[in-house]
Coordinates of N, CA, C and O in Angstrom, one line a residue:
M1 N -99.6 -1.0 -16.3 CA -99.6 -1.9 -17.4 C -98.2 -1.9 -18.0 O -97.6 -0.9 -18.3
N2 N -97.7 -3.1 -18.3 CA -96.4 -3.3 -18.8 C -96.4 -3.2 -20.4 O -97.2 -3.8 -21.0
D3 N -95.5 -2.4 -20.9 CA -95.3 -2.2 -22.3 C -94.0 -3.0 -22.7 O -92.9 -2.5 -22.4
W4 N -94.1 -4.1 -23.3 CA -93.0 -4.9 -23.6 C -92.1 -4.4 -24.8 O -91.0 -4.8 -25.0
N5 N -92.6 -3.3 -25.5 CA -91.8 -2.7 -26.5 C -90.6 -2.1 -25.9 O -89.6 -1.9 -26.6
L6 N -90.6 -1.6 -24.7 CA -89.4 -1.1 -24.0 C -88.4 -2.1 -23.8 O -87.2 -1.9 -24.0
V7 N -88.8 -3.3 -23.4 CA -87.8 -4.4 -23.3 C -87.3 -4.9 -24.6 O -86.1 -5.2 -24.8
I8 N -88.2 -4.9 -25.6 CA -87.7 -5.2 -27.0 C -86.7 -4.3 -27.5 O -85.7 -4.7 -28.1
A9 N -86.8 -3.0 -27.1 CA -85.8 -2.0 -27.6 C -84.5 -2.2 -27.0 O -83.4 -1.8 -27.6
I10 N -84.4 -2.9 -25.9 CA -83.1 -3.3 -25.3 C -82.6 -4.6 -25.8 O -81.4 -4.8 -26.1
L11 N -83.5 -5.6 -25.9 CA -83.1 -7.0 -26.2 C -82.8 -7.1 -27.7 O -82.0 -8.0 -28.1
L12 N -83.5 -6.4 -28.6 CA -83.3 -6.5 -30.0 C -81.9 -6.3 -30.5 O -81.3 -7.1 -31.2
P13 N -81.3 -5.1 -30.1 CA -79.9 -5.0 -30.6 C -78.9 -6.0 -29.9 O -78.0 -6.4 -30.6
A14 N -79.2 -6.4 -28.7 CA -78.4 -7.4 -28.0 C -78.5 -8.8 -28.8 O -77.5 -9.5 -28.9
L15 N -79.7 -9.1 -29.2 CA -79.9 -10.4 -29.9 C -79.2 -10.3 -31.3 O -78.5 -11.3 -31.6
F16 N -79.3 -9.2 -32.0 CA -78.5 -9.1 -33.2 C -77.0 -9.1 -33.0 O -76.3 -9.6 -33.9
A17 N -76.6 -8.6 -31.9 CA -75.1 -8.7 -31.6 C -74.7 -10.1 -31.4 O -73.6 -10.5 -31.9
V18 N -75.5 -10.9 -30.7 CA -75.2 -12.3 -30.6 C -75.2 -13.0 -31.9 O -74.3 -13.8 -32.2
L19 N -76.1 -12.7 -32.8 CA -76.1 -13.2 -34.1 C -74.9 -12.9 -34.9 O -74.4 -13.7 -35.7
V20 N -74.4 -11.6 -34.8 CA -73.2 -11.2 -35.4 C -72.0 -12.0 -34.9 O -71.1 -12.5 -35.6
F21 N -71.9 -12.2 -33.6 CA -70.9 -13.0 -33.0 C -70.9 -14.5 -33.5 O -69.9 -15.1 -33.7
L22 N -72.1 -15.0 -33.7 CA -72.2 -16.4 -34.1 C -72.1 -16.6 -35.6 O -71.9 -17.7 -36.1
S23 N -72.1 -15.5 -36.4 CA -72.0 -15.7 -37.8 C -70.5 -16.0 -38.2 O -69.6 -15.5 -37.5
P24 N -70.3 -16.8 -39.2 CA -68.9 -17.2 -39.6 C -68.1 -16.0 -40.0 O -68.6 -15.1 -40.7
A25 N -66.8 -16.0 -39.6 CA -65.9 -14.9 -39.9 C -65.7 -14.7 -41.4 O -65.5 -13.6 -41.9
R26 N -65.7 -15.8 -42.2 CA -65.4 -15.6 -43.6 C -66.5 -15.1 -44.4 O -66.4 -14.8 -45.6
V27 N -67.7 -15.1 -43.9 CA -68.9 -14.6 -44.6 C -69.2 -13.2 -44.1 O -70.0 -12.9 -43.3
R28 N -68.4 -12.3 -44.7 CA -68.4 -10.9 -44.3 C -69.8 -10.2 -44.5 O -70.3 -9.5 -43.7
W29 N -70.4 -10.5 -45.7 CA -71.6 -9.8 -46.0 C -72.8 -10.2 -45.1 O -73.7 -9.4 -44.8
L30 N -72.7 -11.4 -44.5 CA -73.7 -11.9 -43.5 C -73.6 -11.1 -42.2 O -74.6 -10.6 -41.7
R31 N -72.3 -10.9 -41.7 CA -72.2 -10.1 -40.5 C -72.6 -8.6 -40.7 O -73.3 -8.1 -39.9
E32 N -72.3 -8.1 -41.9 CA -72.7 -6.7 -42.2 C -74.2 -6.6 -42.3 O -74.8 -5.6 -41.9
G33 N -74.8 -7.6 -43.0 CA -76.2 -7.6 -43.1 C -77.0 -7.7 -41.8 O -78.0 -7.0 -41.6
V34 N -76.5 -8.6 -41.0 CA -77.1 -8.8 -39.7 C -77.0 -7.5 -38.8 O -78.0 -7.1 -38.2
A35 N -75.8 -6.9 -38.9 CA -75.6 -5.6 -38.1 C -76.5 -4.5 -38.7 O -77.2 -3.7 -37.9
L36 N -76.6 -4.4 -40.0 CA -77.5 -3.4 -40.6 C -79.0 -3.7 -40.3 O -79.7 -2.7 -40.0
A37 N -79.4 -4.9 -40.3 CA -80.8 -5.3 -40.0 C -81.1 -5.0 -38.5 O -82.1 -4.4 -38.2
G38 N -80.1 -5.2 -37.6 CA -80.3 -5.0 -36.2 C -80.4 -3.5 -35.9 O -81.3 -3.0 -35.2
A39 N -79.6 -2.7 -36.5 CA -79.6 -1.2 -36.3 C -80.9 -0.6 -37.0 O -81.5 0.3 -36.4
T40 N -81.3 -1.2 -38.1 CA -82.5 -0.7 -38.7 C -83.8 -1.0 -37.9 O -84.7 -0.2 -37.7
L41 N -83.9 -2.3 -37.5 CA -85.0 -2.7 -36.7 C -85.1 -1.9 -35.3 O -86.2 -1.5 -34.9
N42 N -83.9 -1.6 -34.7 CA -83.9 -0.8 -33.5 C -84.4 0.6 -33.8 O -85.2 1.1 -33.0
F43 N -84.0 1.2 -34.9 CA -84.5 2.5 -35.2 C -86.0 2.5 -35.5 O -86.8 3.4 -35.0
V44 N -86.5 1.4 -36.2 CA -88.0 1.3 -36.5 C -88.8 1.2 -35.2 O -89.8 1.8 -35.0
V45 N -88.3 0.3 -34.3 CA -89.1 0.1 -33.0 C -89.1 1.4 -32.2 O -90.2 1.8 -31.7
L46 N -88.0 2.1 -32.2 CA -88.0 3.3 -31.4 C -88.7 4.5 -32.1 O -89.3 5.3 -31.4
A47 N -88.7 4.5 -33.4 CA -89.5 5.5 -34.1 C -91.0 5.3 -33.9 O -91.8 6.2 -33.8
L48 N -91.4 4.0 -33.9 CA -92.8 3.7 -33.6 C -93.3 4.1 -32.2 O -94.4 4.4 -32.0
Q49 N -92.3 4.1 -31.3 CA -92.6 4.4 -29.9 C -92.5 5.9 -29.6 O -92.9 6.4 -28.5
Y50 N -91.9 6.7 -30.5 CA -91.6 8.1 -30.3 C -93.0 8.9 -30.1 O -93.9 8.7 -30.8
G51 N -93.0 9.7 -29.1 CA -94.1 10.5 -28.8 C -95.1 9.8 -27.9 O -96.1 10.4 -27.5
K52 N -94.9 8.6 -27.5 CA -95.8 7.9 -26.6 C -95.2 7.9 -25.2 O -94.0 8.1 -25.0
Q53 N -96.1 7.5 -24.3 CA -95.6 7.3 -22.9 C -95.9 5.8 -22.6 O -97.0 5.3 -22.9
A54 N -94.9 5.2 -22.0 CA -95.0 3.8 -21.7 C -94.2 3.5 -20.5 O -93.2 4.2 -20.1
T55 N -94.6 2.4 -19.8 CA -93.9 2.0 -18.6 C -93.8 0.5 -18.6 O -94.8 -0.2 -18.9
F56 N -92.7 0.0 -18.1 CA -92.5 -1.5 -17.9 C -92.0 -1.6 -16.4 O -91.1 -0.9 -16.0
F57 N -92.7 -2.5 -15.7 CA -92.3 -2.7 -14.3 C -92.3 -4.1 -14.0 O -93.2 -4.9 -14.3
A58 N -91.2 -4.6 -13.3 CA -91.2 -6.0 -12.9 C -90.4 -6.1 -11.5 O -89.4 -5.4 -11.4
P59 N -90.9 -6.8 -10.6 CA -90.2 -7.0 -9.3 C -88.9 -7.8 -9.6 O -88.8 -8.7 -10.4
W60 N -87.9 -7.4 -8.8 CA -86.5 -7.9 -9.1 C -85.9 -8.3 -7.7 O -85.7 -7.4 -6.9
G61 N -85.6 -9.5 -7.5 CA -84.8 -9.9 -6.4 C -85.6 -10.1 -5.1 O -85.2 -10.8 -4.2
G62 N -86.8 -9.6 -5.0 CA -87.6 -9.8 -3.8 C -87.3 -9.0 -2.6 O -87.8 -9.2 -1.5
F63 N -86.3 -8.0 -2.7 CA -85.9 -7.2 -1.6 C -86.3 -5.8 -1.7 O -85.7 -4.9 -1.3
G64 N -87.4 -5.5 -2.4 CA -87.9 -4.2 -2.7 C -87.2 -3.5 -3.9 O -87.3 -2.3 -4.1
I65 N -86.4 -4.3 -4.5 CA -85.7 -3.8 -5.7 C -86.5 -4.1 -6.9 O -86.9 -5.3 -7.2
N66 N -86.8 -3.1 -7.7 CA -87.7 -3.3 -8.9 C -87.0 -2.9 -10.1 O -86.1 -2.0 -10.1
F67 N -87.3 -3.6 -11.2 CA -86.8 -3.2 -12.5 C -87.9 -2.5 -13.3 O -89.0 -3.0 -13.4
S68 N -87.6 -1.2 -13.6 CA -88.6 -0.4 -14.3 C -88.0 0.4 -15.4 O -86.8 0.8 -15.3
L69 N -88.7 0.5 -16.5 CA -88.4 1.3 -17.7 C -89.5 2.2 -17.9 O -90.7 1.9 -17.7
K70 N -89.1 3.5 -18.3 CA -90.2 4.5 -18.5 C -89.8 5.2 -19.8 O -88.7 5.7 -20.0
L71 N -90.8 5.4 -20.7 CA -90.6 6.2 -21.9 C -91.5 7.4 -21.8 O -92.7 7.3 -21.5
Y72 N -90.9 8.5 -22.0 CA -91.6 9.8 -22.1 C -90.9 10.6 -23.2 O -90.1 10.1 -23.9
A73 N -91.3 11.9 -23.3 CA -90.9 12.7 -24.5 C -89.4 12.8 -24.6 O -88.8 12.6 -25.7
F74 N -88.7 13.2 -23.5 CA -87.3 13.5 -23.6 C -86.5 12.2 -23.9 O -85.6 12.2 -24.7
N75 N -86.7 11.2 -23.1 CA -85.8 10.0 -23.3 C -86.2 9.3 -24.6 O -85.4 8.6 -25.2
G76 N -87.5 9.5 -25.1 CA -87.9 9.0 -26.4 C -87.0 9.6 -27.5 O -86.6 9.0 -28.4
L77 N -86.8 10.9 -27.3 CA -86.0 11.7 -28.3 C -84.6 11.2 -28.3 O -83.9 11.0 -29.3
I78 N -84.0 11.0 -27.1 CA -82.6 10.6 -26.9 C -82.4 9.2 -27.5 O -81.4 9.0 -28.2
T79 N -83.3 8.3 -27.2 CA -83.2 6.9 -27.8 C -83.3 6.9 -29.3 O -82.6 6.2 -30.0
L80 N -84.2 7.7 -29.8 CA -84.4 7.8 -31.3 C -83.2 8.4 -31.9 O -82.7 7.9 -33.0
V81 N -82.6 9.4 -31.4 CA -81.3 10.0 -31.9 C -80.2 9.0 -31.8 O -79.4 8.9 -32.8
A82 N -80.1 8.3 -30.7 CA -79.0 7.3 -30.6 C -79.2 6.2 -31.6 O -78.2 5.7 -32.2
A83 N -80.5 5.8 -31.8 CA -80.7 4.7 -32.8 C -80.4 5.2 -34.2 O -79.8 4.4 -35.0
G84 N -80.8 6.4 -34.5 CA -80.4 7.0 -35.8 C -78.9 7.1 -36.0 O -78.4 6.8 -37.1
F85 N -78.2 7.5 -35.0 CA -76.8 7.6 -35.1 C -76.1 6.3 -35.3 O -75.2 6.1 -36.0
S86 N -76.6 5.2 -34.6 CA -76.1 3.9 -34.7 C -76.3 3.3 -36.1 O -75.5 2.7 -36.7
L87 N -77.5 3.6 -36.6 CA -77.8 3.2 -38.0 C -76.9 3.8 -39.0 O -76.3 3.2 -39.9
L88 N -76.7 5.1 -38.9 CA -75.8 5.8 -39.8 C -74.3 5.3 -39.6 O -73.6 5.2 -40.5
S89 N -73.9 5.0 -38.3 CA -72.6 4.5 -38.1 C -72.4 3.1 -38.8 O -71.3 2.9 -39.4
V90 N -73.4 2.3 -38.7 CA -73.3 0.9 -39.4 C -73.2 1.1 -40.9 O -72.4 0.5 -41.5
L91 N -74.0 2.0 -41.4 CA -74.0 2.3 -42.9 C -72.6 2.8 -43.3 O -72.0 2.3 -44.3
Y92 N -72.1 3.7 -42.5 CA -70.8 4.3 -42.8 C -69.7 3.2 -42.7 O -68.8 3.1 -43.6
C93 N -69.7 2.4 -41.7 CA -68.7 1.4 -41.5 C -68.7 0.3 -42.5 O -67.7 -0.2 -42.9
V94 N -69.9 -0.1 -43.0 CA -70.0 -1.1 -44.0 C -69.3 -0.5 -45.3 O -68.6 -1.3 -46.0
A95 N -69.6 0.7 -45.6 CA -69.0 1.3 -46.8 C -67.5 1.5 -46.6 O -66.7 1.3 -47.5
F96 N -67.1 2.0 -45.4 CA -65.7 2.4 -45.2 C -64.8 1.1 -45.1 O -63.7 1.1 -45.6
F97 N -65.3 0.1 -44.5 CA -64.5 -1.1 -44.3 C -64.6 -2.1 -45.5 O -64.2 -3.2 -45.4
R98 N -65.2 -1.7 -46.6 CA -65.4 -2.6 -47.7 C -64.1 -3.2 -48.2 O -64.0 -4.3 -48.5
K99 N -63.1 -2.4 -48.3 CA -61.8 -2.8 -48.8 C -60.7 -3.1 -47.7 O -59.6 -3.4 -48.0
K100 N -61.1 -3.0 -46.5 CA -60.2 -3.2 -45.4 C -60.6 -4.4 -44.5 O -61.8 -4.7 -44.4
P101 N -59.6 -5.0 -43.9 CA -60.0 -6.1 -43.0 C -60.5 -5.6 -41.7 O -60.0 -4.6 -41.2
V102 N -61.6 -6.2 -41.3 CA -62.3 -5.7 -40.0 C -62.8 -7.0 -39.3 O -63.2 -8.0 -39.9
S103 N -62.7 -6.9 -38.0 CA -63.2 -8.0 -37.2 C -64.7 -7.9 -37.2 O -65.3 -6.9 -37.1
G104 N -65.4 -9.1 -37.2 CA -66.8 -9.1 -37.1 C -67.3 -8.7 -35.8 O -68.5 -8.3 -35.6
S105 N -66.5 -8.8 -34.8 CA -66.9 -8.4 -33.4 C -67.1 -6.9 -33.3 O -67.8 -6.5 -32.4
F106 N -66.6 -6.1 -34.2 CA -66.8 -4.7 -34.2 C -68.3 -4.4 -34.3 O -68.8 -3.6 -33.5
Y107 N -69.0 -5.0 -35.2 CA -70.4 -4.8 -35.4 C -71.2 -5.3 -34.2 O -72.2 -4.7 -33.7
A108 N -70.8 -6.4 -33.6 CA -71.4 -6.9 -32.4 C -71.3 -6.0 -31.2 O -72.2 -5.7 -30.5
Y109 N -70.1 -5.4 -31.0 CA -69.8 -4.5 -29.9 C -70.6 -3.2 -30.1 O -71.1 -2.6 -29.2
L110 N -70.8 -2.8 -31.4 CA -71.6 -1.6 -31.7 C -73.0 -1.8 -31.3 O -73.7 -1.0 -30.7
L111 N -73.6 -3.0 -31.7 CA -74.9 -3.3 -31.3 C -75.1 -3.5 -29.8 O -76.2 -3.1 -29.3
L112 N -74.2 -4.1 -29.1 CA -74.2 -4.2 -27.7 C -74.2 -2.8 -27.0 O -74.9 -2.6 -26.0
T113 N -73.5 -1.9 -27.6 CA -73.4 -0.5 -27.1 C -74.8 0.1 -27.2 O -75.3 0.8 -26.3
V114 N -75.4 -0.1 -28.4 CA -76.8 0.5 -28.6 C -77.8 -0.1 -27.6 O -78.6 0.6 -27.1
A115 N -77.7 -1.4 -27.3 CA -78.6 -2.0 -26.3 C -78.4 -1.4 -25.0 O -79.3 -1.1 -24.2
M116 N -77.1 -1.2 -24.6 CA -76.8 -0.6 -23.3 C -77.3 0.9 -23.2 O -77.7 1.4 -22.2
V117 N -77.1 1.6 -24.3 CA -77.6 3.0 -24.4 C -79.1 3.0 -24.2 O -79.7 3.8 -23.4
N118 N -79.8 2.1 -24.9 CA -81.3 2.1 -24.7 C -81.7 1.8 -23.3 O -82.6 2.4 -22.7
G119 N -81.0 0.8 -22.7 CA -81.3 0.5 -21.3 C -81.0 1.6 -20.3 O -81.7 1.8 -19.4
A120 N -79.9 2.3 -20.5 CA -79.5 3.4 -19.6 C -80.5 4.5 -19.8 O -80.9 5.2 -18.8
V121 N -80.9 4.9 -21.0 CA -81.8 6.0 -21.2 C -83.2 5.7 -20.7 O -83.9 6.5 -20.2
L122 N -83.7 4.5 -21.0 CA -85.0 4.1 -20.6 C -85.1 3.8 -19.1 O -86.1 3.9 -18.5

């Protein structure tokens, strides 16, 4: 049985990264808010999945190559810690960069990194 929450854990930070890229550069609070919302939702999704076992499986390419994600105790802990660290990183960066110029792509790249970490660990 496929558990789509595993796919959501990968696509959610990537979607918010795209939203950060698309937000206007002069509206700084919007970029920071979207990044904070993405990191928070990622943490919530993974916290709700913690302690569960789940599997997602889909055929890929038709040559016996399959796409599969598996959640179990150890990688659930790793993804939850990574999500917590990314949430704390976004909170710190929002406060630290308050008086400094920063590119909006920083938050997008941070969220893309979180999506890739989730994909690699799952």
